[in-house]
Each structure stands twice: as C-alpha cells, then as structure tokens.
Amino acid sequence: MERHKKSSVEGQELKNHIIEFCEGRGADLVGFAPVERWDDAGEVPPDFRPRTLWPSARTVIVIGLEMPLPIVETTPSVLHMELYRTANRKLDTLAYDLTRHLNRMGHASFFFGRDVYASLKALRDAPMAAFSHVMAAKYAGLGTIGVSRCLLTAEFGPRVRFVSVFTAAVVPPDPLVEKELCIKCELCCRCCPKKALTMRDDSIVGDCNKMACLEMAEDLTRRGCYPCGVCTKVCPIGKDRMLYKQKDIQKKYLEEAKALAANPDDPEYKSWTHIRKYGLTKEKPAPVSKTGEDGKKEEA
Ligand code: SF4
Ligand code: SF4
C-alpha cells in the first residue's frame, strides 16, 4: 500500500475493515459516531467536542475492552489496579495502531489517549477531562449513561473501558441506544464508600460529588491500589453477569462494608479479602500520582 495515498476503501467497506482490524487485535466493542452528534445533542460544551479538538474530524471511532467481573469485585486491590492499567495500555496501543493504519490508507486520523492528566492534583485543580470517552461511547451507540455517570453497555454494564480515534473519513454511524439501560436500582449510590453518588428525580444520570470521589482515589493511590470502581462492580446491568452465574450477589454487595467492619475475616468475602491483603503499600505511602477515570468522573 502506498503510504498516505487515499485508499479506495470507503463507506461501509471501510467500516467493516476497521471493525475487523480492531476485533482482530482484541477489541470487545467498536462503535462509530458522526461528529455532528455532539452538536445535535448539545450536552457537551463546544470546547470539548471533536471538531474543536480537531477541525478535520468527521467520525469518532470508539473502542471498548471488557473489565472481567471477578477481578473488578476484588476492588480495592493490586489485582484490580493491574487490570485497569493493562486495559488502558491495550486501549492506547489499539488506538495508536488504528490511527497509523488509517493514516497509511490516506484517511487522516488521530487518537485521544485513555487517561490524559498529569496527577490527582491536576484533577483537584480542574476535575474535568479534555475529552469524554463516556460521551463518545454514548454517541457511538455503545450504551447509555447511568446514575453512576458511567456508560452502561448491554454486554458488560459499566465494566468496560473506552478509547477514541478521530478520523477525517466519513463512516456509516451506529444507531444510538434508544432504551435506557440503567434501571435506577440505586445500588451504585448505596455501595459507594464515599456516598458520592445521588439519584435525581428529573434524569437518569445522577449527581456526583467529584471531590468526595477524588478523595477516595487519593486514599487508594497512597495505598497503591487505585482505582475505586465500586460503582462499576455492583451495577447489575450487563450480560457478563450471566457468564459468572452468581447467586444473591446484590445482597452480598450491599452487606459487604458492614460485614467486613464487624469481621474483617468474614468467610463470605474471603475470596476478595485475601487478594486485598497482599501487595499493598503499608509502611511508606506511595507518592500521589495518577489514578483513573473512576477517580475523576468525567463530565457527562
Ligand atoms: S447500579 Fe443501578 S442505578 Fe447505578 S448505574 Fe447501575 S443500574 Fe443504574
Ligand atoms: S468510583 Fe467514586 S463514585 Fe464510584 S463508588 Fe468509588 S468513590 Fe463512589
């Protein structure tokens, strides 16, 4: 292929090619959003929309990777932290590879990295991402935003992470998910260790006390086991739950904090607490560095 020469692959053929490229490299979800959706919806401030970030952008390709439930359930743990880091690294690599591939095909592209901030202090000063992958995933038809302000997908609920590739190519869009996936069960609010989430009567998307959520992230970062992600752990939405076949799991989530406060060795929670005990910083806290999206709660 002659580098940067406009390929004749366009439209649906290009879309199929991109899906095959991403799935062949391990993507679990791929969706396509025309940039006009940001303008039509008017939910995202103009400075944070794709065309402001890159005027040539015509389509945003959103790639998602599953966060396997049994690991998310151990949060806060080093195991969960490693999963989070691995997913982020893989997403950035996938987006980088797709960007270069599209550029070689003559479709100008660039990707917006997974976690783009220097430190938790930076988030404290300005608790907002320059670009929201959550909103991009919604506009790419991958799901709807729940009370927890996470993107809920039919496949994995909120246990999925996203990255976005902007391209100048016009690619047929995916339809938006019409039916809200959040059932307002309130589990995310009730289980949040900081009580940072609250339901709203006038919308599905809840309110988030970002500073309380950030405090949790800072605490976990000092202990070397960020991010929190309890709200993604407990959400009942997602077909992944059928795979793992858990009985009475919601009761177990709801009672966890109280049960472990009464007995840290409660046998009911042994499989999670065993993993939490090992690999953490105990003597000398690690310096506060980066945490994840769960800590910063992107703007909806
Ligand atoms: S836990 Fe319940 S209320 Fe919270 S986002 Fe999931 S479905 Fe919605
Ligand atoms: S990530 Fe934040 S909002 Fe979600 S449960 Fe943890 S502290 Fe609460």
XYZ file of N, CA, C and O in Angstrom, residues 33-165:
532
model
N -19.346 7.148 15.675
C -20.180 8.328 15.943
C -19.833 9.443 14.972
O -18.671 9.857 14.899
N -20.820 9.955 14.218
C -20.541 11.148 13.401
C -20.370 12.344 14.333
O -21.084 12.452 15.350
N -19.453 13.233 14.012
C -19.162 14.342 14.934
C -20.366 15.265 15.137
O -20.462 15.954 16.150
N -21.311 15.242 14.187
C -22.492 16.106 14.326
C -23.313 15.750 15.573
O -24.063 16.570 16.086
N -23.165 14.528 16.057
C -23.985 14.122 17.217
C -23.671 14.973 18.455
O -24.558 15.201 19.279
N -22.440 15.435 18.574
C -22.093 16.294 19.724
C -22.853 17.615 19.614
O -23.349 18.134 20.608
N -22.934 18.139 18.363
C -23.621 19.425 18.150
C -25.131 19.254 18.288
O -25.803 20.086 18.899
N -25.652 18.161 17.733
C -27.112 17.942 17.778
C -27.589 17.785 19.222
O -28.630 18.315 19.594
N -26.840 17.053 20.033
C -27.271 16.780 21.408
C -27.064 18.003 22.307
O -27.849 18.251 23.221
N -26.008 18.757 22.053
C -25.744 19.968 22.837
C -25.429 19.712 24.306
O -25.515 20.630 25.128
N -25.071 18.484 24.655
C -24.805 18.166 26.071
C -23.371 18.518 26.482
O -23.103 18.801 27.643
N -22.464 18.418 25.523
C -21.045 18.633 25.809
C -20.685 20.067 25.422
O -21.029 20.505 24.312
N -20.016 20.820 26.313
C -19.632 22.194 25.952
C -18.815 22.222 24.651
O -18.026 21.299 24.409
N -19.009 23.258 23.817
C -18.362 23.291 22.490
C -16.855 23.037 22.514
O -16.324 22.365 21.631
N -16.147 23.541 23.533
C -14.682 23.359 23.564
C -14.264 21.902 23.710
O -13.097 21.567 23.492
N -15.194 21.047 24.129
C -14.861 19.651 24.407
C -15.343 18.706 23.293
O -15.325 17.510 23.456
N -15.800 19.279 22.195
C -16.342 18.461 21.104
C -15.234 18.118 20.106
O -14.255 18.862 19.969
N -15.389 17.002 19.362
C -14.319 16.549 18.469
C -13.869 17.592 17.459
O -12.679 17.744 17.206
N -14.837 18.337 16.897
C -14.431 19.281 15.846
C -13.646 20.461 16.385
O -12.892 21.098 15.655
N -13.823 20.769 17.692
C -12.991 21.828 18.280
C -11.587 21.280 18.487
O -10.591 21.975 18.276
N -11.516 20.013 18.919
C -10.211 19.419 19.204
C -9.435 19.144 17.915
O -8.219 19.191 17.893
N -10.166 18.857 16.850
C -9.521 18.613 15.556
C -10.543 18.901 14.456
O -11.413 18.073 14.176
N -10.445 20.076 13.822
C -11.479 20.505 12.870
C -11.717 19.534 11.720
O -12.799 19.525 11.133
N -10.736 18.701 11.375
C -10.929 17.753 10.252
C -11.782 16.557 10.632
O -12.185 15.780 9.760
N -12.025 16.357 11.929
C -12.727 15.143 12.367
C -14.120 15.058 11.767
O -14.881 16.026 11.783
N -14.476 13.885 11.225
C -15.835 13.636 10.714
C -16.491 12.474 11.460
O -17.709 12.401 11.557
N -15.656 11.539 11.933
C -16.184 10.365 12.643
C -15.299 10.087 13.847
O -14.076 10.241 13.770
N -15.929 9.685 14.959
C -15.156 9.218 16.116
C -15.408 7.712 16.254
O -16.553 7.265 16.328
N -14.319 6.965 16.244
C -14.398 5.504 16.400
C -14.094 5.204 17.865
O -13.053 5.625 18.383
N -15.001 4.525 18.531
C -14.809 4.237 19.959
C -14.584 2.737 20.133
O -15.354 1.917 19.619
N -13.512 2.417 20.841
C -13.123 1.011 21.044
C -13.262 0.700 22.537
O -12.837 1.486 23.380
N -13.874 -0.438 22.857
C -14.071 -0.822 24.265
C -13.438 -2.158 24.591
O -13.400 -3.069 23.758
N -12.937 -2.254 25.828
C -12.387 -3.519 26.343
C -13.070 -3.877 27.652
O -13.243 -3.027 28.538
N -13.397 -5.144 27.781
C -14.068 -5.645 28.987
C -13.132 -5.619 30.201
O -11.937 -5.871 30.095
N -13.732 -5.322 31.358
C -13.035 -5.482 32.642
C -13.686 -6.692 33.328
O -14.813 -6.573 33.845
N -13.045 -7.855 33.335
C -13.712 -9.055 33.858
C -14.201 -8.888 35.299
O -13.465 -8.469 36.196
N -15.472 -9.232 35.494
C -16.162 -9.020 36.767
C -15.431 -9.587 38.000
O -15.311 -8.886 39.014
N -14.951 -10.841 37.978
C -14.332 -11.363 39.204
C -13.123 -10.549 39.676
O -12.822 -10.532 40.868
N -12.444 -9.880 38.748
C -11.310 -9.032 39.161
C -11.843 -7.702 39.699
O -11.390 -7.215 40.741
N -12.831 -7.142 39.017
C -13.406 -5.872 39.486
C -13.965 -6.050 40.906
O -13.869 -5.150 41.745
N -14.494 -7.213 41.192
C -15.082 -7.453 42.527
C -14.053 -7.412 43.655
O -14.415 -7.248 44.811
N -12.791 -7.575 43.342
C -11.776 -7.542 44.405
C -11.400 -6.116 44.794
O -10.655 -5.914 45.748
N -11.887 -5.125 44.047
C -11.501 -3.748 44.346
C -11.840 -3.353 45.790
O -12.883 -3.767 46.296
N -10.952 -2.624 46.508
C -9.669 -2.107 46.031
C -8.563 -3.144 46.212
O -8.359 -3.643 47.314
N -7.862 -3.440 45.132
C -6.784 -4.431 45.219
C -5.732 -4.137 44.156
O -6.016 -3.450 43.167
N -4.549 -4.692 44.345
C -3.491 -4.520 43.349
C -3.885 -5.266 42.072
O -3.571 -4.837 40.962
N -4.602 -6.374 42.242
C -5.058 -7.139 41.074
C -5.950 -6.272 40.184
O -5.790 -6.235 38.958
N -6.878 -5.547 40.806
C -7.772 -4.663 40.057
C -6.979 -3.529 39.416
O -7.202 -3.166 38.258
N -6.020 -2.987 40.156
C -5.196 -1.900 39.616
C -4.437 -2.371 38.360
O -4.355 -1.654 37.366
N -3.903 -3.582 38.414
C -3.144 -4.093 37.265
C -4.058 -4.307 36.062
O -3.667 -4.070 34.925
N -5.277 -4.765 36.318
C -6.241 -4.934 35.222
C -6.517 -3.578 34.570
O -6.534 -3.452 33.342
N -6.729 -2.591 35.414
C -7.031 -1.238 34.949
C -5.889 -0.681 34.083
O -6.098 -0.164 32.992
N -4.676 -0.884 34.569
C -3.506 -0.404 33.812
C -3.361 -1.156 32.497
O -3.057 -0.576 31.454
N -3.563 -2.477 32.547
C -3.426 -3.299 31.341
C -4.454 -2.879 30.300
O -4.134 -2.733 29.115
N -5.709 -2.687 30.752
C -6.767 -2.281 29.820
C -6.415 -0.923 29.194
O -6.560 -0.735 27.982
N -5.931 0.001 30.013
C -5.575 1.324 29.483
C -4.443 1.241 28.466
O -4.492 1.876 27.409
N -3.422 0.447 28.803
C -2.284 0.305 27.880
C -2.738 -0.314 26.567
O -2.358 0.123 25.490
N -3.550 -1.349 26.678
C -4.005 -2.049 25.464
C -4.886 -1.131 24.610
O -4.788 -1.138 23.395
N -5.732 -0.360 25.274
C -6.586 0.571 24.535
C -5.753 1.610 23.788
O -6.010 1.903 22.619
N -4.775 2.176 24.469
C -3.938 3.184 23.810
C -3.169 2.567 22.643
O -3.022 3.181 21.583
N -2.679 1.340 22.825
C -1.943 0.669 21.751
C -2.865 0.413 20.555
O -2.493 0.658 19.399
N -4.063 -0.056 20.852
C -5.034 -0.320 19.781
C -5.354 0.956 19.012
O -5.380 0.975 17.774
N -5.596 2.032 19.765
C -5.952 3.308 19.128
C -4.774 3.862 18.317
O -4.964 4.410 17.219
N -3.584 3.699 18.826
C -2.376 4.156 18.125
C -2.200 3.363 16.827
O -1.942 3.929 15.754
N -2.375 2.041 16.924
C -2.221 1.193 15.740
C -3.287 1.523 14.687
O -2.985 1.599 13.496
N -4.524 1.723 15.140
C -5.594 2.035 14.178
C -5.342 3.393 13.525
O -5.542 3.559 12.316
N -4.892 4.358 14.321
C -4.594 5.690 13.777
C -3.551 5.597 12.663
O -3.741 6.146 11.563
N -2.472 4.868 12.928
C -1.414 4.771 11.920
C -1.895 3.988 10.692
O -1.558 4.308 9.564
N -2.723 2.978 10.943
C -3.255 2.187 9.832
C -4.133 3.053 8.931
O -4.008 3.026 7.702
N -5.005 3.849 9.541
C -5.886 4.719 8.745
C -5.071 5.789 8.023
O -5.354 6.122 6.869
N -4.065 6.316 8.694
C -3.215 7.316 8.031
C -2.528 6.714 6.805
O -2.447 7.348 5.744
N -2.052 5.473 6.941
C -1.396 4.801 5.806
C -2.380 4.630 4.647
O -2.002 4.636 3.492
N -3.670 4.462 4.995
C -4.704 4.296 3.950
C -5.134 5.639 3.363
O -6.020 5.692 2.504
N -4.565 6.735 3.880
C -4.922 8.053 3.362
C -6.125 8.676 4.049
O -6.641 9.705 3.610
N -6.606 8.053 5.150
C -7.700 8.632 5.938
C -7.084 9.292 7.173
O -6.738 8.607 8.140
N -6.900 10.600 7.128
C -6.221 11.315 8.220
C -6.919 11.025 9.552
O -8.154 11.122 9.646
N -6.142 10.676 10.568
C -6.722 10.272 11.859
C -5.785 10.639 12.995
O -4.583 10.840 12.785
N -6.351 10.741 14.196
C -5.519 10.779 15.404
C -6.325 10.237 16.559
O -7.551 10.142 16.473
N -5.638 9.810 17.607
C -6.411 9.240 18.716
C -6.252 10.082 19.963
O -5.250 10.748 20.168
N -7.325 10.062 20.764
C -7.295 10.767 22.047
C -7.007 9.730 23.114
O -7.783 8.801 23.306
N -5.867 9.866 23.795
C -5.381 8.850 24.737
C -6.359 8.548 25.857
O -7.281 9.325 26.137
N -6.144 7.445 26.511
C -7.063 6.919 27.512
C -7.158 7.832 28.744
O -8.201 8.318 29.090
N -6.070 8.040 29.432
C -6.077 8.882 30.642
C -5.091 10.032 30.426
O -3.902 9.824 30.506
N -5.614 11.212 30.158
C -4.735 12.323 29.788
C -4.740 13.378 30.883
O -5.438 14.381 30.802
N -3.990 13.114 31.955
C -3.794 14.109 33.010
C -2.530 13.736 33.771
O -2.099 12.582 33.780
N -1.921 14.739 34.402
C -0.601 14.547 34.990
C -0.657 13.912 36.380
O 0.208 13.111 36.739
N -1.648 14.278 37.178
C -1.659 13.834 38.564
C -3.048 14.066 39.157
O -3.881 14.775 38.571
N -3.241 13.509 40.357
C -4.512 13.761 41.047
C -4.650 15.231 41.411
O -5.756 15.767 41.458
N -3.527 15.878 41.660
C -3.583 17.301 41.998
C -4.156 18.089 40.816
O -4.960 19.004 40.991
N -3.737 17.674 39.610
C -4.271 18.342 38.411
C -5.790 18.175 38.357
O -6.514 19.115 37.991
N -6.274 17.016 38.751
C -7.723 16.788 38.742
C -8.415 17.602 39.827
O -9.550 18.037 39.674
N -7.720 17.783 40.937
C -8.288 18.594 42.017
C -8.451 20.038 41.539
O -9.445 20.701 41.824
N -7.435 20.512 40.788
C -7.484 21.887 40.280
C -8.555 22.035 39.186
O -9.221 23.065 39.100
N -8.688 21.033 38.338
C -9.661 21.087 37.221
C -10.229 19.687 37.016
O -9.691 18.916 36.232
N -11.306 19.363 37.741
C -11.811 17.978 37.709
C -12.637 17.649 36.472
O -13.796 17.303 36.549
N -12.013 17.778 35.324
C -12.724 17.522 34.075
C -11.730 17.040 33.024
O -10.603 17.543 32.963
N -12.135 16.084 32.205
C -11.251 15.596 31.139
C -11.388 16.500 29.914
O -12.454 17.066 29.664
N -10.293 16.620 29.134
C -10.338 17.446 27.923
C -11.302 16.857 26.901
O -11.859 17.575 26.066
N -11.493 15.557 26.982
C -12.421 14.887 26.070
C -13.033 13.704 26.810
O -12.330 12.957 27.486
N -14.339 13.521 26.700
C -15.016 12.446 27.425
C -15.227 11.225 26.527
O -16.000 11.265 25.564
N -14.542 10.134 26.868
C -14.754 8.875 26.135
C -16.138 8.310 26.463
O -16.699 7.550 25.676
N -16.660 8.647 27.633
C -18.001 8.181 28.019
C -19.040 8.753 27.050
O -19.889 8.022 26.514
N -18.963 10.059 26.794
C -19.915 10.665 25.864
C -19.692 10.138 24.446
O -20.650 9.900 23.699
N -18.419 9.935 24.088
C -18.127 9.413 22.744
C -18.748 8.021 22.578
O -19.337 7.717 21.535
N -18.639 7.192 23.630
C -19.205 5.831 23.550
C -20.729 5.896 23.418
O -21.338 5.119 22.690
N -21.327 6.839 24.121
C -22.791 7.005 24.001
C -23.152 7.393 22.560
O -24.043 6.797 21.949
N -22.445 8.381 21.996
C -22.765 8.833 20.638
C -22.392 7.796 19.580
O -22.862 7.861 18.446
N -21.544 6.840 19.954
C -21.180 5.763 19.022
C -22.123 4.571 19.161
O -21.882 3.506 18.597
N -23.189 4.762 19.944
C -24.217 3.718 20.040
C -23.818 2.522 20.881
O -24.383 1.433 20.725
N -22.889 2.718 21.809
C -22.434 1.571 22.601
C -23.205 1.417 23.914
O -23.064 0.403 24.584
N -24.006 2.402 24.306
C -24.752 2.255 25.559
C -25.379 3.556 25.989
O -25.476 4.520 25.213
N -25.818 3.597 27.244
C -26.433 4.801 27.814
C -25.750 5.111 29.161
O -25.132 4.227 29.759
N -25.899 6.344 29.623
C -25.228 6.746 30.866
C -26.170 6.514 32.041
O -27.350 6.891 31.996
N -25.651 5.875 33.094
C -26.478 5.528 34.248
C -26.373 6.533 35.377
O -25.689 7.567 35.263
N -27.037 6.223 36.469
C -26.983 7.069 37.672
C -25.525 7.321 38.070
O -25.150 8.429 38.468
N -24.693 6.315 37.938
C -23.287 6.409 38.353
C -22.448 7.280 37.427
O -21.262 7.481 37.674
N -23.041 7.769 36.345
C -22.377 8.586 35.312
C -21.391 7.771 34.491
O -20.583 8.323 33.749
N -21.448 6.447 34.641
C -20.654 5.562 33.796
C -21.490 5.206 32.571
O -22.718 5.249 32.618
N -20.818 4.812 31.493
C -21.517 4.332 30.312
C -21.877 2.867 30.557
O -21.001 2.052 30.838
N -23.161 2.559 30.508
C -23.597 1.177 30.684
C -23.774 0.543 29.305
O -24.430 1.121 28.438
N -23.204 -0.633 29.130
C -23.350 -1.365 27.865
C -24.184 -2.604 28.120
O -24.200 -3.135 29.240
N -24.861 -3.083 27.063
C -25.658 -4.304 27.223
C -24.733 -5.484 27.530
O -25.089 -6.377 28.288
N -23.554 -5.471 26.984
C -22.644 -6.618 27.117
C -21.984 -6.696 28.494
O -21.918 -7.765 29.106
N -21.448 -5.582 28.982
C -20.626 -5.609 30.201
C -21.106 -4.617 31.266
O -20.365 -4.369 32.230
N -22.301 -4.057 31.119
C -22.693 -2.992 32.035
C -21.623 -1.902 31.978
O -21.151 -1.561 30.880
N -21.203 -1.365 33.144
C -20.148 -0.339 33.129
C -18.730 -0.936 33.210
O -17.766 -0.189 33.306
N -18.613 -2.264 33.194
C -17.287 -2.897 33.335
C -16.591 -2.972 31.982
O -16.322 -4.041 31.424
N -16.340 -1.820 31.434
C -15.710 -1.701 30.123
C -14.998 -0.353 30.072
O -15.444 0.621 30.678
N -13.853 -0.328 29.398
C -13.122 0.933 29.263
C -13.004 1.280 27.776
O -12.985 0.394 26.927
N -12.926 2.589 27.514
C -13.001 3.052 26.127
C -11.824 3.950 25.748
O -11.258 4.631 26.610
N -11.541 3.953 24.450
C -10.631 4.946 23.884
C -11.254 5.418 22.569
O -12.125 4.738 22.031
N -10.834 6.577 22.083
C -11.464 7.164 20.893
C -10.439 7.522 19.825
O -9.387 8.076 20.136
N -10.789 7.207 18.579
C -9.952 7.582 17.421
C -10.771 8.539 16.560
O -11.897 8.218 16.168
